[in-house]
Coordinates of C-alpha atoms and ligand atoms in Angstrom, one line a residue:
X789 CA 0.0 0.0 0.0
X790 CA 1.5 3.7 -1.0
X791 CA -0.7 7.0 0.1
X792 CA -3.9 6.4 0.2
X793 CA -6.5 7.9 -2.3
X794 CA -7.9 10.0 -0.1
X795 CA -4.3 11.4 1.4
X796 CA -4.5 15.0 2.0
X797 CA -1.3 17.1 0.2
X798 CA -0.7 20.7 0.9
X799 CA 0.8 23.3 2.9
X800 CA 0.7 25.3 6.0
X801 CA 0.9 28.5 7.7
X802 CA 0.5 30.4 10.9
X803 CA -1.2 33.9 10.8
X804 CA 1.0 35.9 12.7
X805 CA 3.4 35.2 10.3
X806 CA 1.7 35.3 6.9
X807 CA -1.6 37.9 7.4
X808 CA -0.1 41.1 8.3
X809 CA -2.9 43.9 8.4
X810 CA -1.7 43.3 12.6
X811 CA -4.6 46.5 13.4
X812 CA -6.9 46.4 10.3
X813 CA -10.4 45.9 10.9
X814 CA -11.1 45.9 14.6
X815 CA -7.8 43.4 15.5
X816 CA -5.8 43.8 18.7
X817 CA -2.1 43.1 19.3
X818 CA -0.9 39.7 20.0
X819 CA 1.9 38.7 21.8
X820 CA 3.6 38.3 18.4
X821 CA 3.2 41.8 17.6
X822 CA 5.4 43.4 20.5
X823 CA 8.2 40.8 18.8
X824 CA 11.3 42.1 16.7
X825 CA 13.1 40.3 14.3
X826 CA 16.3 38.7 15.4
X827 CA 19.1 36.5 13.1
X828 CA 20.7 32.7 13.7
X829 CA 22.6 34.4 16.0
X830 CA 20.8 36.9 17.6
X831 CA 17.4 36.3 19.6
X832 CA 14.1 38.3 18.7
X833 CA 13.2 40.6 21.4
X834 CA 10.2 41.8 23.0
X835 CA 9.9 45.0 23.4
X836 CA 8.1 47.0 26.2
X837 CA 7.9 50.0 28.3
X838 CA 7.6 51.2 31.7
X839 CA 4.7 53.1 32.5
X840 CA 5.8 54.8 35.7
X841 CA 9.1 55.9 34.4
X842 CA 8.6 56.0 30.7
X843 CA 11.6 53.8 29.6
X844 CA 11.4 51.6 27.0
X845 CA 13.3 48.5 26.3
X846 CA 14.4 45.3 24.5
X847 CA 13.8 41.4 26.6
X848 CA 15.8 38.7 24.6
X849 CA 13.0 35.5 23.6
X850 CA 15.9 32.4 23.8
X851 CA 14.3 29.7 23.3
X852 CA 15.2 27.0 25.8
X853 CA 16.6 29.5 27.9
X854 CA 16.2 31.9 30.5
X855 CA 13.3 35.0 29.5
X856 CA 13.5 37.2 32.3
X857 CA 11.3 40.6 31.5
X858 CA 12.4 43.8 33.9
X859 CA 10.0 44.2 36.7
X860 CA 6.7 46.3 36.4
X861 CA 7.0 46.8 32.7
X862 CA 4.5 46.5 30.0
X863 CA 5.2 44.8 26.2
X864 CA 4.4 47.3 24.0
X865 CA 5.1 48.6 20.5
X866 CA 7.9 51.3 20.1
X867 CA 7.7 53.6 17.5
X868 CA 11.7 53.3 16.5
X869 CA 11.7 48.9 16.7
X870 CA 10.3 47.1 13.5
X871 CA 8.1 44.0 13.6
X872 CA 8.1 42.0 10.9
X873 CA 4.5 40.3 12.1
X874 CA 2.7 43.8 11.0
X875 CA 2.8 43.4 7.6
X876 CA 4.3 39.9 7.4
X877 CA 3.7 39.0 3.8
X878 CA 0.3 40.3 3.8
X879 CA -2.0 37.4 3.3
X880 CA -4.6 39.5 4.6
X881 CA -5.0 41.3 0.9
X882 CA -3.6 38.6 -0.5
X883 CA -5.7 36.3 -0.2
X884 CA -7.4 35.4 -3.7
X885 CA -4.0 35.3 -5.4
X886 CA -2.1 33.1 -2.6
X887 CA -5.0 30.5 -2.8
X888 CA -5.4 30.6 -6.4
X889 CA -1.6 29.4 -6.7
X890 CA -2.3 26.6 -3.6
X891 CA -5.4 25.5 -6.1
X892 CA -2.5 25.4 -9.1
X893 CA 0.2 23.1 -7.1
X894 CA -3.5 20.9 -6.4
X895 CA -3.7 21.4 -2.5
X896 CA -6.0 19.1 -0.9
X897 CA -5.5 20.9 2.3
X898 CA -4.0 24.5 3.5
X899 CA -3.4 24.7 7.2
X900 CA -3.8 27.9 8.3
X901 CA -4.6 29.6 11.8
X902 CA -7.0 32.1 13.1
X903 CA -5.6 35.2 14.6
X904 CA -7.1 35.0 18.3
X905 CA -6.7 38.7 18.5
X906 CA -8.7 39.6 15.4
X907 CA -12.2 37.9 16.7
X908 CA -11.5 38.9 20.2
X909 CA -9.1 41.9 19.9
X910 CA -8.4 42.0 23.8
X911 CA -9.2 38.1 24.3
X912 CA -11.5 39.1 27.2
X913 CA -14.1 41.0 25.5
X914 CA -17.7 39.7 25.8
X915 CA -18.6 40.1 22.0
X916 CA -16.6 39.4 18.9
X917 CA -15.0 41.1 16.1
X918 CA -17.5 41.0 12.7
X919 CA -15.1 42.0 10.4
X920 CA -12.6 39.7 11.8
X921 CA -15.3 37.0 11.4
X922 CA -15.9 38.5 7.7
X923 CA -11.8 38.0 6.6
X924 CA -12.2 34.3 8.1
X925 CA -15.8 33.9 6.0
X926 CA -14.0 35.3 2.5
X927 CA -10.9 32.6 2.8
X928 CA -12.9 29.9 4.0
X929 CA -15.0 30.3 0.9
X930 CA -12.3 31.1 -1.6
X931 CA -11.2 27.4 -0.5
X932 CA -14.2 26.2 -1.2
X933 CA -14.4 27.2 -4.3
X934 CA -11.5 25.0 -5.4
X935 CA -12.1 22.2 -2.9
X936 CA -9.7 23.0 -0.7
X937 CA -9.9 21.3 2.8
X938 CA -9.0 23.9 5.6
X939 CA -7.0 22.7 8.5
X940 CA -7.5 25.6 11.5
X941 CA -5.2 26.3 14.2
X942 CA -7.0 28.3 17.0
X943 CA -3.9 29.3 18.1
X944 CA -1.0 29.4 16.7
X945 CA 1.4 31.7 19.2
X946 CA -1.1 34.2 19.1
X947 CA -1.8 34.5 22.3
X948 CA -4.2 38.5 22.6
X949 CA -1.6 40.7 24.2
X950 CA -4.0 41.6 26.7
X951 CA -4.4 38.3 28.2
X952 CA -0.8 37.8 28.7
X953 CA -0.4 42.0 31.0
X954 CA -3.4 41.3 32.4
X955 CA -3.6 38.0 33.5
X956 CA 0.5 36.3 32.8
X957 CA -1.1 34.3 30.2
X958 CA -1.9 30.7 30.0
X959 CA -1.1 30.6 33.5
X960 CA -4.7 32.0 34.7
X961 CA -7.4 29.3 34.6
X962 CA -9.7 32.3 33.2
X963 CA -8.1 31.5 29.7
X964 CA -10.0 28.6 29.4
X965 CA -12.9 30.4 29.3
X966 CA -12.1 33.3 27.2
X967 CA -10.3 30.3 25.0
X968 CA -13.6 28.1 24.9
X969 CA -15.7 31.0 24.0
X970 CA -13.7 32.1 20.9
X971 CA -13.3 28.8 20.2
X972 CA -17.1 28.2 20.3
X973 CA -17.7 31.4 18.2
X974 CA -15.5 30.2 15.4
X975 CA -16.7 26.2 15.2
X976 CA -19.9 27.4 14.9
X977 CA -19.3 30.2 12.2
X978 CA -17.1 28.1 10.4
X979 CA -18.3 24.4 11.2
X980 CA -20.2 23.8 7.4
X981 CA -16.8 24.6 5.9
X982 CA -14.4 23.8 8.3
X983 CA -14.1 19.7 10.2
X984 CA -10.6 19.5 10.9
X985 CA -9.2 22.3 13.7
X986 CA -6.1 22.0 15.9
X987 CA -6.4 23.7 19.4
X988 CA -2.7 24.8 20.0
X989 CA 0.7 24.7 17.9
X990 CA 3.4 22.8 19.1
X991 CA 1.7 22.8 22.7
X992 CA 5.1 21.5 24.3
X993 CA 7.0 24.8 23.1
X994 CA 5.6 25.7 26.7
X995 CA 8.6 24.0 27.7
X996 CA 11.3 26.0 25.1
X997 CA 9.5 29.7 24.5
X998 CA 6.6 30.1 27.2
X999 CA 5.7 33.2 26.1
X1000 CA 6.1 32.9 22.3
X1001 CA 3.5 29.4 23.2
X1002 CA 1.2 30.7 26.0
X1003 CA 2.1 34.5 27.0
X1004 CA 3.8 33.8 29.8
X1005 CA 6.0 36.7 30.9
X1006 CA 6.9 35.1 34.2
X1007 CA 8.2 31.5 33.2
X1008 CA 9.0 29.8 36.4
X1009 CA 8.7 26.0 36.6
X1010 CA 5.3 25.9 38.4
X1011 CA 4.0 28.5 36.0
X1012 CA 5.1 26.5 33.2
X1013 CA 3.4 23.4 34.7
X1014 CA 0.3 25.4 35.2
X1015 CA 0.3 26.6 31.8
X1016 CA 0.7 23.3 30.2
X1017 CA -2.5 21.9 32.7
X1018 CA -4.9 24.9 31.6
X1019 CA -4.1 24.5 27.8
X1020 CA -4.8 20.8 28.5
X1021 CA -8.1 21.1 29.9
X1022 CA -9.0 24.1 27.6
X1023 CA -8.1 21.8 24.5
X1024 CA -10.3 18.8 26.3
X1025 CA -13.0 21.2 26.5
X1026 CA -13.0 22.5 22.8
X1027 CA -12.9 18.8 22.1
X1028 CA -16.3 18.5 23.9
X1029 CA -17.9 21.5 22.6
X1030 CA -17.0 20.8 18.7
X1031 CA -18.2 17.5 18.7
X1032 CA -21.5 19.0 20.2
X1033 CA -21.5 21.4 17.4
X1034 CA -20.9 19.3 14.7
X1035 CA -20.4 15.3 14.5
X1036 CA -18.2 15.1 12.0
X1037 CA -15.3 17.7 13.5
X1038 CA -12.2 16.0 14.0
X1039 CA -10.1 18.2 16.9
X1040 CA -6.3 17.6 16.6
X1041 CA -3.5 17.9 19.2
X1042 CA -0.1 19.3 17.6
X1043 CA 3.1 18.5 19.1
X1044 CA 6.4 19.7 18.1
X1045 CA 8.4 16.4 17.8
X1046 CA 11.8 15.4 16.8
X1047 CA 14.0 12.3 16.9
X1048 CA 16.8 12.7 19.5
X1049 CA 20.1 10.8 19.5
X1050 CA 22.7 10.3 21.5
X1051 CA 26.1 11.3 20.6
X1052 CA 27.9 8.5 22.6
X1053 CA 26.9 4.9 23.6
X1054 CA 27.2 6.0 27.2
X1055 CA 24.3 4.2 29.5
X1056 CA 24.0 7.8 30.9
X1057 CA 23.3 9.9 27.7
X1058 CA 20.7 7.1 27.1
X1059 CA 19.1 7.9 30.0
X1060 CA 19.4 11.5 29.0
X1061 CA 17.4 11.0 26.1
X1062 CA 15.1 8.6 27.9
X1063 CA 14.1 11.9 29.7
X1064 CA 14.7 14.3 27.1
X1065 CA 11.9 12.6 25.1
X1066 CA 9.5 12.0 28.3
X1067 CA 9.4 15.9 28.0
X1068 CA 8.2 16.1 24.7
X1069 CA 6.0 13.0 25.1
X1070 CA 4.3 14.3 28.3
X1071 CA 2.4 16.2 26.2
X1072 CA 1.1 13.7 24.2
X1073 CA 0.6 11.3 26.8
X1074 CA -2.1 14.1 28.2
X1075 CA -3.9 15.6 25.6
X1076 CA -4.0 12.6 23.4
X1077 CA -3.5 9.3 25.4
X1078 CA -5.9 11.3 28.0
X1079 CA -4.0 11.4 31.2
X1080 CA -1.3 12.5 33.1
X1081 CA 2.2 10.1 33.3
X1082 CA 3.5 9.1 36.9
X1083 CA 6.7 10.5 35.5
X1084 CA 5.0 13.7 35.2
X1085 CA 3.6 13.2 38.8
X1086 CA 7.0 12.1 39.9
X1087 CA 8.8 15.0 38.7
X1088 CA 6.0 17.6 40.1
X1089 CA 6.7 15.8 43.4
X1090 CA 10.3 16.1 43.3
X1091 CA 10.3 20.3 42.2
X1092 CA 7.1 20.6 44.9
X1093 CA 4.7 22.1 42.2
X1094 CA 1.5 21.9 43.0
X1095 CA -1.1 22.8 40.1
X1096 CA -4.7 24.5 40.3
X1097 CA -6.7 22.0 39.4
X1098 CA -10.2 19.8 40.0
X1099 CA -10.9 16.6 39.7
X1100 CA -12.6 17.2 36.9
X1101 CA -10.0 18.8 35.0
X1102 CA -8.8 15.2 35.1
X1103 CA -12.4 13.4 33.8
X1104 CA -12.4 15.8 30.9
X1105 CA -9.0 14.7 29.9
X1106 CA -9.9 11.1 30.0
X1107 CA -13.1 11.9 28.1
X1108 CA -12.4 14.1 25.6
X1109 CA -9.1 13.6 24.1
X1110 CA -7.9 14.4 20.7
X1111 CA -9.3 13.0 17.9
X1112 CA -5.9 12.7 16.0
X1113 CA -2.4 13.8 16.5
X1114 CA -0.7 16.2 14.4
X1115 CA 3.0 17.1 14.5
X1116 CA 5.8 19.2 13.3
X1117 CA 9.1 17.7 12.0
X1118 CA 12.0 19.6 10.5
X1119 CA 15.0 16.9 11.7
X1120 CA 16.6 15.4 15.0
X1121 CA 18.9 16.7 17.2
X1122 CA 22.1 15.3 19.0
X1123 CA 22.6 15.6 23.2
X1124 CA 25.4 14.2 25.3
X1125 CA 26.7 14.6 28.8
X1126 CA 30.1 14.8 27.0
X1127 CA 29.7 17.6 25.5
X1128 CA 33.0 19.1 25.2
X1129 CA 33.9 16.1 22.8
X1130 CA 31.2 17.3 20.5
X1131 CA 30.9 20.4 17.8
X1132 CA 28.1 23.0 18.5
X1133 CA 25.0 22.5 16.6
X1134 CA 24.9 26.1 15.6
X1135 CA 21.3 26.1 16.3
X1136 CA 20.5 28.6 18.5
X1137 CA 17.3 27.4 19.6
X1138 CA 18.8 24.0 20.5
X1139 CA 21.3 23.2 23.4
X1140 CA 22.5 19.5 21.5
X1141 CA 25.1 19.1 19.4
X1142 CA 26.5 19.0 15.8
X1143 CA 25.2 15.4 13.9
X1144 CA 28.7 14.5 12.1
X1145 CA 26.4 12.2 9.7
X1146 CA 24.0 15.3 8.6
X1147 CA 24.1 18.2 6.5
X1148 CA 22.3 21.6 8.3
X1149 CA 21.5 24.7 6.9
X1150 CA 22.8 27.9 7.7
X1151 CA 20.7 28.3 10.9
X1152 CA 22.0 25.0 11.9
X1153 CA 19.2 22.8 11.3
X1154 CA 20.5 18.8 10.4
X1155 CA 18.1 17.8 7.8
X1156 CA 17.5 13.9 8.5
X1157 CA 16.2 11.9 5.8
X1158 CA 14.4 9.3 8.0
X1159 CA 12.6 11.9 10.8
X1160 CA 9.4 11.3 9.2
X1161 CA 9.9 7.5 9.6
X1162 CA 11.0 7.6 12.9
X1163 CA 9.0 10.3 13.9
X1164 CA 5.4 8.3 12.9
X1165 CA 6.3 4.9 14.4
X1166 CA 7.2 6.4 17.8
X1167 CA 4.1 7.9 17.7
X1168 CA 1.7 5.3 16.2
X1169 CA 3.4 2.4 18.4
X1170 CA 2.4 4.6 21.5
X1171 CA -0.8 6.2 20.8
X1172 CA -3.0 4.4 18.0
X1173 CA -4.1 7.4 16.4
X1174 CA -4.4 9.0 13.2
X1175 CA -1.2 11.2 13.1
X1176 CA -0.8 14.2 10.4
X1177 CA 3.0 15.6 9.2
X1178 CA 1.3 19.5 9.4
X1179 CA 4.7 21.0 9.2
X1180 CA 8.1 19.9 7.8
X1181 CA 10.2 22.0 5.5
X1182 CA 13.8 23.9 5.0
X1183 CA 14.2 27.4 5.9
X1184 CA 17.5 28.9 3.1
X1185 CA 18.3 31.9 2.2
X1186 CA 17.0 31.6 -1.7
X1187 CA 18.3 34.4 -4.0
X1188 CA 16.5 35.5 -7.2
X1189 CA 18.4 34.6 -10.2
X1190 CA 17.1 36.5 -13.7
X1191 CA 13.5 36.5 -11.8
X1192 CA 13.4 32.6 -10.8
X1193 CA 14.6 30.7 -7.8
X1194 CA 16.2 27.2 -8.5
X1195 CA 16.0 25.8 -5.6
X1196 CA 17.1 22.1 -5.4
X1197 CA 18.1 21.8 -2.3
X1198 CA 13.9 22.4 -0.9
X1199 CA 13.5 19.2 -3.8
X1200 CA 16.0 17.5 -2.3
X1201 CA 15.2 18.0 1.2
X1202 CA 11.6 16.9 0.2
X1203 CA 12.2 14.0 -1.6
X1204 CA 14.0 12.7 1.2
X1205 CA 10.9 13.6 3.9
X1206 CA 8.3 11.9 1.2
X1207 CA 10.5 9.1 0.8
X1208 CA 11.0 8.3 4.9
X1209 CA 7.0 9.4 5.2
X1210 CA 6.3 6.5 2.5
X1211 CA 8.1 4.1 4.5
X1212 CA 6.3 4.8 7.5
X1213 CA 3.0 3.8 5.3
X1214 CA 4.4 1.0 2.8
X1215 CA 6.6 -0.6 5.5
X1216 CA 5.2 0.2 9.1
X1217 CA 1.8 0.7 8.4
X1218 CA 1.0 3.9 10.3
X1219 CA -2.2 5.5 9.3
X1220 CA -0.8 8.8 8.2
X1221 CA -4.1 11.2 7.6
X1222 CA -1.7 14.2 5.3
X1223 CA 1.5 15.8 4.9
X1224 CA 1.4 19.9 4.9
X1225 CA 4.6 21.5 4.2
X1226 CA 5.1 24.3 6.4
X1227 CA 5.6 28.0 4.8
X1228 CA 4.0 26.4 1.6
X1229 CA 4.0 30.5 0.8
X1230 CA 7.2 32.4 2.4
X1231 CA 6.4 34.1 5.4
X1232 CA 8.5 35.6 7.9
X1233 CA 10.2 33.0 10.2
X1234 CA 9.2 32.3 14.1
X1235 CA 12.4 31.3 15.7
X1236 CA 14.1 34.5 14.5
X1237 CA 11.3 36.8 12.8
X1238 CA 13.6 36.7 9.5
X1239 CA 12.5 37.1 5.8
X1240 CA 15.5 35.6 4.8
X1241 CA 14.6 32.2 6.4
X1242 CA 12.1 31.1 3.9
X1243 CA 10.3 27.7 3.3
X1244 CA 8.1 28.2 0.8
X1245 CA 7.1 27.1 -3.2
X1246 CA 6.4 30.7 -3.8
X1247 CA 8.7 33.6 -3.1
X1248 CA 7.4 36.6 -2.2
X1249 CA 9.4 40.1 -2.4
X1250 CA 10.1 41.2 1.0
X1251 CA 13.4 41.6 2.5
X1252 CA 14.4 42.1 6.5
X1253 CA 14.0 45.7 6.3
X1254 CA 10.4 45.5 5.6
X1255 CA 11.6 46.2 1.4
X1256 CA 9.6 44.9 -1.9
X1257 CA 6.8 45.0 -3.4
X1258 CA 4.9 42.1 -2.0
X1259 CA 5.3 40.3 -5.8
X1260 CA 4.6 36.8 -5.6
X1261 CA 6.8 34.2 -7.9
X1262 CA 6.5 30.1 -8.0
X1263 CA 9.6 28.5 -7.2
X1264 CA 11.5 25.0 -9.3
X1265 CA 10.1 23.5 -5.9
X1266 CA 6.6 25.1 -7.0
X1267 CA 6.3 22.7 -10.4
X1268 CA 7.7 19.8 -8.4
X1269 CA 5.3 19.5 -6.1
X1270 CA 2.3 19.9 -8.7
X1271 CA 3.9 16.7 -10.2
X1272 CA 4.3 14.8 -6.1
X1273 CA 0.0 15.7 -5.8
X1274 CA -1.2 14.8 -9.2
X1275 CA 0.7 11.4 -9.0
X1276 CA -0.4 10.9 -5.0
X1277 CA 3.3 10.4 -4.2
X1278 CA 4.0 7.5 -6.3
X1279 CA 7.0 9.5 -8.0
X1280 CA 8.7 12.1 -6.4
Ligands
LIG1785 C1 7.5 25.6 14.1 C2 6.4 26.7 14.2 O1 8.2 25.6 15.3 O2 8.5 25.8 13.2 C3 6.3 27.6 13.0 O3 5.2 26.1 14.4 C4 7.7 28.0 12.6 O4 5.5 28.7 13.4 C5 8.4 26.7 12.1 O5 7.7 29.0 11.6 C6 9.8 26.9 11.5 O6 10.6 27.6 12.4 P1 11.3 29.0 12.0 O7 11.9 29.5 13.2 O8 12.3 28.6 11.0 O9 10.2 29.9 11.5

């Protein structure tokens, strides 16, 4: 057996990174917005100002490190900083184009999110946004009209800057509410067009970027923990409320997942990665296998957290898991306790090390030809569920040559990923639901809020500065993949 007939082909984005328009029509900031852009070696920065004194400043977002915001001040946007989110590349009165070239390449599906803030501009509000609603309406049909299958993120780090001064973010149980309410607003606006939705991206980037994945300007272990619980129970309930809705929604969990290996054969970096990967599972074991791990429990114990919760936080887990389980995967990464024998990944989001057997791009990303493989049998063997690649891709630095970008490298990349994502099916048998290639369209980059990190089969003319006329040109990678979806993978 290959892909199956039905297999769902496309591509994905996020809208903080794609719509721009960031106050057009009634939106309010999200956490995004107050972001800067950074580089592979510099960290974006949040900016923000203190009300009592008037300073303003700049707070490094590392992931997997330390984001320690100055007391008592507020993110806000400075008139000298530039944030690449506001314009982005302007989906937002783009819309008709972008989806007519996703209908050329033959999408069966486009991922895309819904910007939190635009339907609830302060995330608190009692009422929603109509003209937010209205954008959502006009690209919902627009993919309709060419069969296109939506696949809707709720939230996509994009997290309404109010709910994050106001309240710390996702550490406040009142996010579940305002959460469930937009999320009950939009199932049942959108619920004839739209039956697949994720509830949040990469939910274990809690762990890495807190704020960047729930708001969360004070990211101390047990406000991590607490974060993690109440996006747990607010996805559970979401769950709940869209299968009242509508029978035939599917609600997906998304995890960020990657292979990890171990440099050396030392007993103690396998225990290392034992751990490492009980992290990222955790978050699978809870929002799709429907409860809480003793090692969870164990560990809670040990670091004397202690979360807000009810008993029947814990029922609604058990009862209303995800329907499917989604993930992101762009390679693996390397850890050891010996470090010092070991090369630097050069990844600055990473702490592991450089993978002497793979190639990486210039942000230091190893591109591993069987991550798919591995990536779907880890999570099939534990789980049982219908799984879904929604992002996998290579970020590079194109460059236009006589108005075209030849870009082999994305073909070769993604022959590779299709090839170890066939396995998975033909050898393994995993039920693989669809593949959606992230940045299908460029758009500026999450890690470091670059232009120059793009993904996508279609270049569009922006540069770092906030440059170019927005012109929209297909890639080599563009025609390739128009060939992978008309054949359903069968030649690649
Ligand atoms: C995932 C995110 O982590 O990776 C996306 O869900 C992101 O939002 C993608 O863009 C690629 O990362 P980056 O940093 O290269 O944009």
């Amino acid at each position: 057996m290959s892909f199956p007939d039905n297999f769902l082909w496309g591509g994905a984005t996020a809208a903080n990174q794609y719509e721009g328009a960031y106050l057009e029509d009634g939106k309010g900031l999200n956490t995004s917005d107050v972001l800067t852009n950074g580089s592979h070696t510099e960290a974006r920065k949040v900016t923000w100002i203190d009300k009592q004194t008037n300073e303003k400043g700049y707070t490094p977002v590392l992931w997997g490190e330390k984001f320690e915001m100055p007391e008592g001040v507020t993110p806000a946007v400075l008139d000298d900083a530039y944030y690449p989110s506001h314009t982005a590349t302007d989906f937002y009165h783009h819309y008709k184009e972008d989806i007519a070239l996703m209908a050329e390449m033959g999408f069966k599906v486009y991922r895309l999110s819904i910007n939190w803030a635009r339907i609830f501009p302060n995330g608190d509000d009692e009422q929603p946004n109509e003209l937010g609603l209205e954008f959502y309406d006009k690209v919902f049909d627009e993919l309709k009209k060419y069969g296109i299958e939506p696949l809707v993120t709720l939230s996509h780090y994009e997290t309404p800057l109010n709910l994050s001064i106001k309240y710390g973010g996702w550490i406040d149980r009142k996010l579940i509410d305002y959460f469930e309410r937009y999320s009950k607003v939009v199932i049942e606006r959108y619920h004839d067009r739209v039956k697949y939705w994720l509830t949040f991206n990469e939910i274990n980037a809690l762990d890495l970027a807190p704020y960047i994945a729930g708001g969360v300007l004070n990211p101390t272990p047990q406000n991590r923990a607490q974060a993690a619980h109440n996006q747990f129970v607010a996805s559970a309930k979401v769950v709940k409320l869209a299968h009242k809705i509508d029978k035939e929604i599917k609600v997906g969990q998304m995890l960020a997942f990657q292979p990890l290996y171990s440099y050396t054969c030392d007993p103690v970096d396998q225990v290392k990665i034992m751990e490492l990967n009980q992290k990222m599972l955790f978050y699978s074991d809870v929002q799709t296998g429907g409860k809480y791990p003793e090692y969870r429990w164990k560990q809670y114990e040990r670091e004397g957290i202690i979360l807000e919760d009810s008993p029947e936080d814990y029922e609604m887990l058990a009862k209303y898991p995800a329907d499917f389980l989604s993930f992101s995967c762009y390679g693996s990464s390397v850890f050891t306790t010996h470090q010092k024998e070991a090369e630097n990944s050069g990844n600055l989001g990473a702490n592991g090390v450089k993978n002497p057997y793979l190639e990486t791009n210039a942000w230091g990303w190893a591109t591993d030809p069987e991550c798919l493989r591995i990536a779907l049998n880890t999570l099939w063997d534990r789980y049982h569920k219908p799984l879904w690649i929604v992002e996998n891709g290579i970020g590079w630095a194109d460059v236009l040559e006589d108005g075209k970008i030849h870009d082999d490298y994305r073909v070769k990349y993604l022959k590779a990923n299709i090839k170890s994502m066939k396995d998975a099916i033909e050898l393994d048998g995993v039920d693989l639901l669809g593949y959606t290639m992230w940045g299908c369209i460029d758009l500026v980059s999450a890690g470091t809020g670059e232009m120059r990190k793009r993904y996508g089969f279609v270049y569009i003319d922006r540069d770092d500065q906030g440059n170019g006329t927005l012109k929209r040109i297909p890639k080599d990678s563009f025609y390739w993949y128009k060939k992978v979806i008309q054949n359903n993978g069968s030649e690649f």
